[in-house]
mmCIF file of C-alpha atoms in Angstrom:
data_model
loop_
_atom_site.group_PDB
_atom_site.id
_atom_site.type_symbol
_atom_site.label_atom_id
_atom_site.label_comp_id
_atom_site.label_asym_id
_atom_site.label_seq_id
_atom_site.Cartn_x
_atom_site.Cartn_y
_atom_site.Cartn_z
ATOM 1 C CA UNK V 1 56.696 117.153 38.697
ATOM 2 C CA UNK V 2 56.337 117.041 42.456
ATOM 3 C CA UNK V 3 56.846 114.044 44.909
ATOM 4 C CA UNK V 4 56.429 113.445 48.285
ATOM 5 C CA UNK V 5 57.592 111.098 51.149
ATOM 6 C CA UNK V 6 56.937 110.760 54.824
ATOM 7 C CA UNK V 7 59.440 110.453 57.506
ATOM 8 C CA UNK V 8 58.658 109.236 60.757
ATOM 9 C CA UNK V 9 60.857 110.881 63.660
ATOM 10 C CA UNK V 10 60.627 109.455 67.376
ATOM 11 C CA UNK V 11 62.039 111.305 70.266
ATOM 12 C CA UNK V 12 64.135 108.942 72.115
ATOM 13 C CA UNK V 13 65.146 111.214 75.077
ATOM 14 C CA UNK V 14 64.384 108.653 77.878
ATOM 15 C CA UNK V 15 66.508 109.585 80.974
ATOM 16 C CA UNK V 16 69.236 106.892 82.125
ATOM 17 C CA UNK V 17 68.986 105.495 86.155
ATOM 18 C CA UNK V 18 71.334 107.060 88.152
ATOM 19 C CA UNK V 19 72.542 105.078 91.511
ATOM 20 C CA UNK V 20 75.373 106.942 93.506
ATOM 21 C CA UNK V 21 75.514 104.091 95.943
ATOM 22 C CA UNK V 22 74.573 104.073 99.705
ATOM 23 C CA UNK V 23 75.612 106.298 102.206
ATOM 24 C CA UNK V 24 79.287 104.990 102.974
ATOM 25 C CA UNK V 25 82.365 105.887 105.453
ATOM 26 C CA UNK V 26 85.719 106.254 104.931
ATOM 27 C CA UNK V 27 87.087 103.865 107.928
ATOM 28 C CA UNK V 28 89.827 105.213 110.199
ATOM 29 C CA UNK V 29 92.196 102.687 109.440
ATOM 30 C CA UNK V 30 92.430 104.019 105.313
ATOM 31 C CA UNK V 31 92.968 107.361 103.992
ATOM 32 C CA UNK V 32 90.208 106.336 101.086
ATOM 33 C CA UNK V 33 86.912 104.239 100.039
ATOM 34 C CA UNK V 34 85.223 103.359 96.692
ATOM 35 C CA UNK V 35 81.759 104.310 95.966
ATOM 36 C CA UNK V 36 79.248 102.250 94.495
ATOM 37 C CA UNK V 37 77.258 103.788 91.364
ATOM 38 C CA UNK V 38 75.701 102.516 88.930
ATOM 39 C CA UNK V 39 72.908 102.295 86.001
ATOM 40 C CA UNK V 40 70.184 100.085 85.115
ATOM 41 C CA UNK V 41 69.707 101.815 81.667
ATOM 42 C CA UNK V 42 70.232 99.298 78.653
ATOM 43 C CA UNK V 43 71.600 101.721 76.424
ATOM 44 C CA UNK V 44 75.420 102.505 76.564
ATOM 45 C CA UNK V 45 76.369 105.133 79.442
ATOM 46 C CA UNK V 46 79.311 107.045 80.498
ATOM 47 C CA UNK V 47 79.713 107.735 84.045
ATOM 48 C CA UNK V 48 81.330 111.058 85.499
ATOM 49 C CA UNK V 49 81.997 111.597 89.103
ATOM 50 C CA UNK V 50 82.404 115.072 90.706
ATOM 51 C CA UNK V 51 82.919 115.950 95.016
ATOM 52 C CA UNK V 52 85.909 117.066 97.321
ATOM 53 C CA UNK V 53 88.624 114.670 96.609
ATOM 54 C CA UNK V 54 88.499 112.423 93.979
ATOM 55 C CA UNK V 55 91.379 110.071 93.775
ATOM 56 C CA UNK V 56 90.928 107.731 90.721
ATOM 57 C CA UNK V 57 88.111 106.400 88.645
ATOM 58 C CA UNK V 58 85.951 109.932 88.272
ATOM 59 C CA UNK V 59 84.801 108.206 84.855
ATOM 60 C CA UNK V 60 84.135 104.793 86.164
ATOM 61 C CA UNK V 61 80.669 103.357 88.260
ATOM 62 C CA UNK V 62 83.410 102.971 91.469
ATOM 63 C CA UNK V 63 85.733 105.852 92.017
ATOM 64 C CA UNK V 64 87.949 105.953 94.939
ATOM 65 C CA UNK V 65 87.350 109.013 97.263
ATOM 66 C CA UNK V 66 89.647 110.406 99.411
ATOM 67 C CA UNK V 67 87.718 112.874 101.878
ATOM 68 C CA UNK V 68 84.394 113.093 103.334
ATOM 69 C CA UNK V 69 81.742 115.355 101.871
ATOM 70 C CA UNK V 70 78.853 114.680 98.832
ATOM 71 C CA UNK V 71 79.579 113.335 95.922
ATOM 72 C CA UNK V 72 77.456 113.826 92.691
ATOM 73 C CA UNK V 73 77.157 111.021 89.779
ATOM 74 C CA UNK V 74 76.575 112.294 86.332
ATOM 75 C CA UNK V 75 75.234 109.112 83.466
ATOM 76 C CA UNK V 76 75.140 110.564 80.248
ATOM 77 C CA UNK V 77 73.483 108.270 77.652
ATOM 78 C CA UNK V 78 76.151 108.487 75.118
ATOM 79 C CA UNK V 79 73.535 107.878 72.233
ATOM 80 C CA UNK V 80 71.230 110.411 72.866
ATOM 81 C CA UNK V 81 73.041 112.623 75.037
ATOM 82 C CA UNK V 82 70.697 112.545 78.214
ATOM 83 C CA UNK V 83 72.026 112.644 81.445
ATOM 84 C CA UNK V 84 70.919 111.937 85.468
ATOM 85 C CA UNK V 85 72.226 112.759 88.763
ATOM 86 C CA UNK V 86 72.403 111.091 92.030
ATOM 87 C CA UNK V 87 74.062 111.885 95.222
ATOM 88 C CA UNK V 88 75.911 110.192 98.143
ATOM 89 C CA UNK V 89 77.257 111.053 101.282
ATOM 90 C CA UNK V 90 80.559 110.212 102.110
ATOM 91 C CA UNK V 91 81.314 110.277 106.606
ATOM 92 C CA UNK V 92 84.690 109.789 108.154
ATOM 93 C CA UNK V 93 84.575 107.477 110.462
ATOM 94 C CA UNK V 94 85.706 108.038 114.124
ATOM 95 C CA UNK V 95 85.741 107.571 117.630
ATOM 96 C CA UNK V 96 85.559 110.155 120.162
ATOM 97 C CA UNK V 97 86.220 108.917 124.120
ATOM 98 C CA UNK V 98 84.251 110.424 126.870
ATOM 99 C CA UNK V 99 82.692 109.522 129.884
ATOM 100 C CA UNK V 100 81.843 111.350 133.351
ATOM 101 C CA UNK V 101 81.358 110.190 137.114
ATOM 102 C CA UNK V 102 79.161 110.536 139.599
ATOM 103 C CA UNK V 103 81.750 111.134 142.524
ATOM 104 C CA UNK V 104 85.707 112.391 141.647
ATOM 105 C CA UNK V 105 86.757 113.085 145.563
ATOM 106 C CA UNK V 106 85.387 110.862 148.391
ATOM 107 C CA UNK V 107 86.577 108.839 151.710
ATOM 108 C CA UNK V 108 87.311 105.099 151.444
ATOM 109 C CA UNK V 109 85.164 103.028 150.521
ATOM 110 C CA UNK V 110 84.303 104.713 147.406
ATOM 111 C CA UNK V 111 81.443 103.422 144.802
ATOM 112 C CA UNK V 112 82.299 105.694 141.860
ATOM 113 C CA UNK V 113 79.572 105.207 138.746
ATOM 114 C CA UNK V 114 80.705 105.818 135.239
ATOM 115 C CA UNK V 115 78.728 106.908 132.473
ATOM 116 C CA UNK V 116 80.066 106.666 128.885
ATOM 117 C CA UNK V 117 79.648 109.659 126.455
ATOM 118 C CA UNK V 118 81.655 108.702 123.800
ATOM 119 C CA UNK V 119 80.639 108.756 120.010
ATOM 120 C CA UNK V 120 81.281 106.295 117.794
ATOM 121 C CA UNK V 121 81.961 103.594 119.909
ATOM 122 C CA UNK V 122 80.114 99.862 119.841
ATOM 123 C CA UNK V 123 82.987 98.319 122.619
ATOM 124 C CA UNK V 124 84.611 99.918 125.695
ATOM 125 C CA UNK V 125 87.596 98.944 127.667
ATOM 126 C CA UNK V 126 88.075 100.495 130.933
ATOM 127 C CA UNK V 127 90.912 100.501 133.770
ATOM 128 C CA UNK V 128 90.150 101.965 137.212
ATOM 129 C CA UNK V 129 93.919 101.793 138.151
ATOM 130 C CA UNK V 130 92.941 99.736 141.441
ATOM 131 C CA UNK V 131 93.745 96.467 139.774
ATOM 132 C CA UNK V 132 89.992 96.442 138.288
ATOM 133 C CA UNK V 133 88.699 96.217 134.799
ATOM 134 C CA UNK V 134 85.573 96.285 133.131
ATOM 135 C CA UNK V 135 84.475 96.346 129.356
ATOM 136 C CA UNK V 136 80.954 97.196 130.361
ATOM 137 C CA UNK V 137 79.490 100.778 128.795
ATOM 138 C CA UNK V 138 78.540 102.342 131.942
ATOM 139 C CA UNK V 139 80.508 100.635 134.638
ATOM 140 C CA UNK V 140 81.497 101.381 138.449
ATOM 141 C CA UNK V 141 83.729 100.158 140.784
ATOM 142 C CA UNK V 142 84.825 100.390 144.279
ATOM 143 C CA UNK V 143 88.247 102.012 145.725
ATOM 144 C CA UNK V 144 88.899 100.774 149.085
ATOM 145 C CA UNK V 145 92.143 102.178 149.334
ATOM 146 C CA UNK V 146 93.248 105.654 149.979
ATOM 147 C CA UNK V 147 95.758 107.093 147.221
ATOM 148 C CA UNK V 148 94.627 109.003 143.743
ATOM 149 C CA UNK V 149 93.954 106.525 141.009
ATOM 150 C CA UNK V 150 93.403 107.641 137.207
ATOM 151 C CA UNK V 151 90.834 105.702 135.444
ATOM 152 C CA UNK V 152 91.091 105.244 131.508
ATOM 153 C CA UNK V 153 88.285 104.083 129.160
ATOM 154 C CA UNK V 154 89.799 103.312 125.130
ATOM 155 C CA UNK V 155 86.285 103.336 123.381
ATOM 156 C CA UNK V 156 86.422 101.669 120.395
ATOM 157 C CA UNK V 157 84.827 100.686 116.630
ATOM 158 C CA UNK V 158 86.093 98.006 114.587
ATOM 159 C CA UNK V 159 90.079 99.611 113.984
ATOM 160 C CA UNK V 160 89.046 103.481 115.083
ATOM 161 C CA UNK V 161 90.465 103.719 119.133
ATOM 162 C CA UNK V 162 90.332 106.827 121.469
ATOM 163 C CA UNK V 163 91.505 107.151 124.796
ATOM 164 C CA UNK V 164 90.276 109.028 127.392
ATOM 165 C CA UNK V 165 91.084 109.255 131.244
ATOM 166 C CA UNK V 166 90.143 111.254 134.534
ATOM 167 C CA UNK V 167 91.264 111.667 138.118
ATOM 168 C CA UNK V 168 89.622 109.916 141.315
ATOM 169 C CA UNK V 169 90.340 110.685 144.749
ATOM 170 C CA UNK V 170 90.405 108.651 147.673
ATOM 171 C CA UNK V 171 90.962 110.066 151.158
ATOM 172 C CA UNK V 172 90.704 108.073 154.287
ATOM 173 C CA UNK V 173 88.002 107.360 156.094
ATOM 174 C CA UNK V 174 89.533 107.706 159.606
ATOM 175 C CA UNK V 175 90.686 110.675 161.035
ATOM 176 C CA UNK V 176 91.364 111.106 164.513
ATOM 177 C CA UNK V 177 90.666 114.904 165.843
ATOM 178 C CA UNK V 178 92.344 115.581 169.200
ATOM 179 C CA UNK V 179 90.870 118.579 170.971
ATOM 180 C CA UNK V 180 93.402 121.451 172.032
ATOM 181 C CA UNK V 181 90.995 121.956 175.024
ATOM 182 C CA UNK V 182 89.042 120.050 177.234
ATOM 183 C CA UNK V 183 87.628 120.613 180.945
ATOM 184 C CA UNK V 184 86.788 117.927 183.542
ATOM 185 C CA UNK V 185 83.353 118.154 183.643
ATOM 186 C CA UNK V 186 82.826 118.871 180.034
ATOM 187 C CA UNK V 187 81.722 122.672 180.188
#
C-alpha cells in the first residue's frame, strides 16, 4: 500500500529596505553624531552597522559615530535570513579662513579690496585695525593714515570659527626731496 500527499513550498526570500540615512556632518562643536537608518520592511529586522568609528548602537537603526568616513547598514530579515545594504557619508564639519587683497603696500589714502576664500563659512567678521569693521564677504576699506595695520577676518558656520589675518602697509603720501645740487639758471 502506497500513499501520496502534496506539499506546497513558497520561496519567501523578498529582500528587506535598507535606508542608511542622509548624508550628515559631524558639527565642530561635538566629537560625535547619530545616523539615521532605517527599514520599511514589515517583517521583523535586525540592524548591524559597520564604518571607522562606531561609538554605540552598531545594532540599532541610530548609532552614534564618532569620525568621518562611510558607513555601511546591514538589515537582515531575521525570519528568512535576507539581508540589504545601504551607505552614508559621514563629513566633519569645518571652517577654514582665507582671504587675499588687491593692494598690501601703498601711500595714504589707501582703498584696499578684500576677497574672501574661506571654506565653510556662511558669516564673516572682519577688523581692518583702523577703527573699521565690516561683516560683509568681500569687503574694502580705506587707510588714511600712515602706520602698518593687520587686518583679521574670523569666518564662521553656526559654532565652527577660524581666524585668519594679514599685513597692510601704509606709507605717506608726502615726501619732500631736496636736491644736493642745483644751478641758477637750471642747467
Amino acid at each position: 500500500c502506497t500513499t501520496t500527499k502534496t506539499i506546497t513550498i513558497t520561496n519567501n526570500s523578498i529582500l528587506p529596505n535598507a535606508n542608511a540615512g542622509a548624508t550628515t556632518a559631524i558639527p565642530c562643536s561635538s566629537s560625535s553624531v547619530a545616523l539615521l537608518g532605517s527599514s520599511t520592511s514589515t517583517d521583523v529586522v535586525s540592524y548591524s552597522w559597520i564604518g571607522p568609528v562606531i561609538i554605540s548602537g552598531n545594532n540599532t537603526s541610530t548609532p552614534t559615530v564618532g569620525a568621518a568616513g562611510v558607513y555601511t547598514l546591514t538589515v537582515t530579515n531575521t525570519g528568512t535570513g535576507c539581508s540589504a545594504t545601504a551607505t552614508v557619508d559621514v563629513t566633519q564639519s569645518n571652517v577654514t579662513a582665507a582671504f587675499t587683497e588687491d593692494v598690501s603696500t601703498g601711500e595714504a589714502p589707501l582703498t584696499v579690496n578684500f576677497t574672501d576664500a574661506s571654506t565653510g563659512a556662511t558669516t564673516y567678521s572682519w577688523d581692518f585695525g583702523n577703527g573699521s569693521t565690516s561683516t560683509s564677504q568681500n569687503p574694502n576699506t580705506i587707510f588714511d593714515v600712515e602706520g602698518t595695520y593687520t587686518v583679521v577676518l574670523i569666518a564662521s558656520s553656526s559654532l565652527c570659527s577660524d581666524t585668519a589675518a594679514h599685513i597692510i602697509t601704509v606709507e605717506n603720501g608726502f615726501t619732500i626731496e631736496v636736491p644736493n645740487v642745483f644751478t641758477p639758471n637750471g642747467d
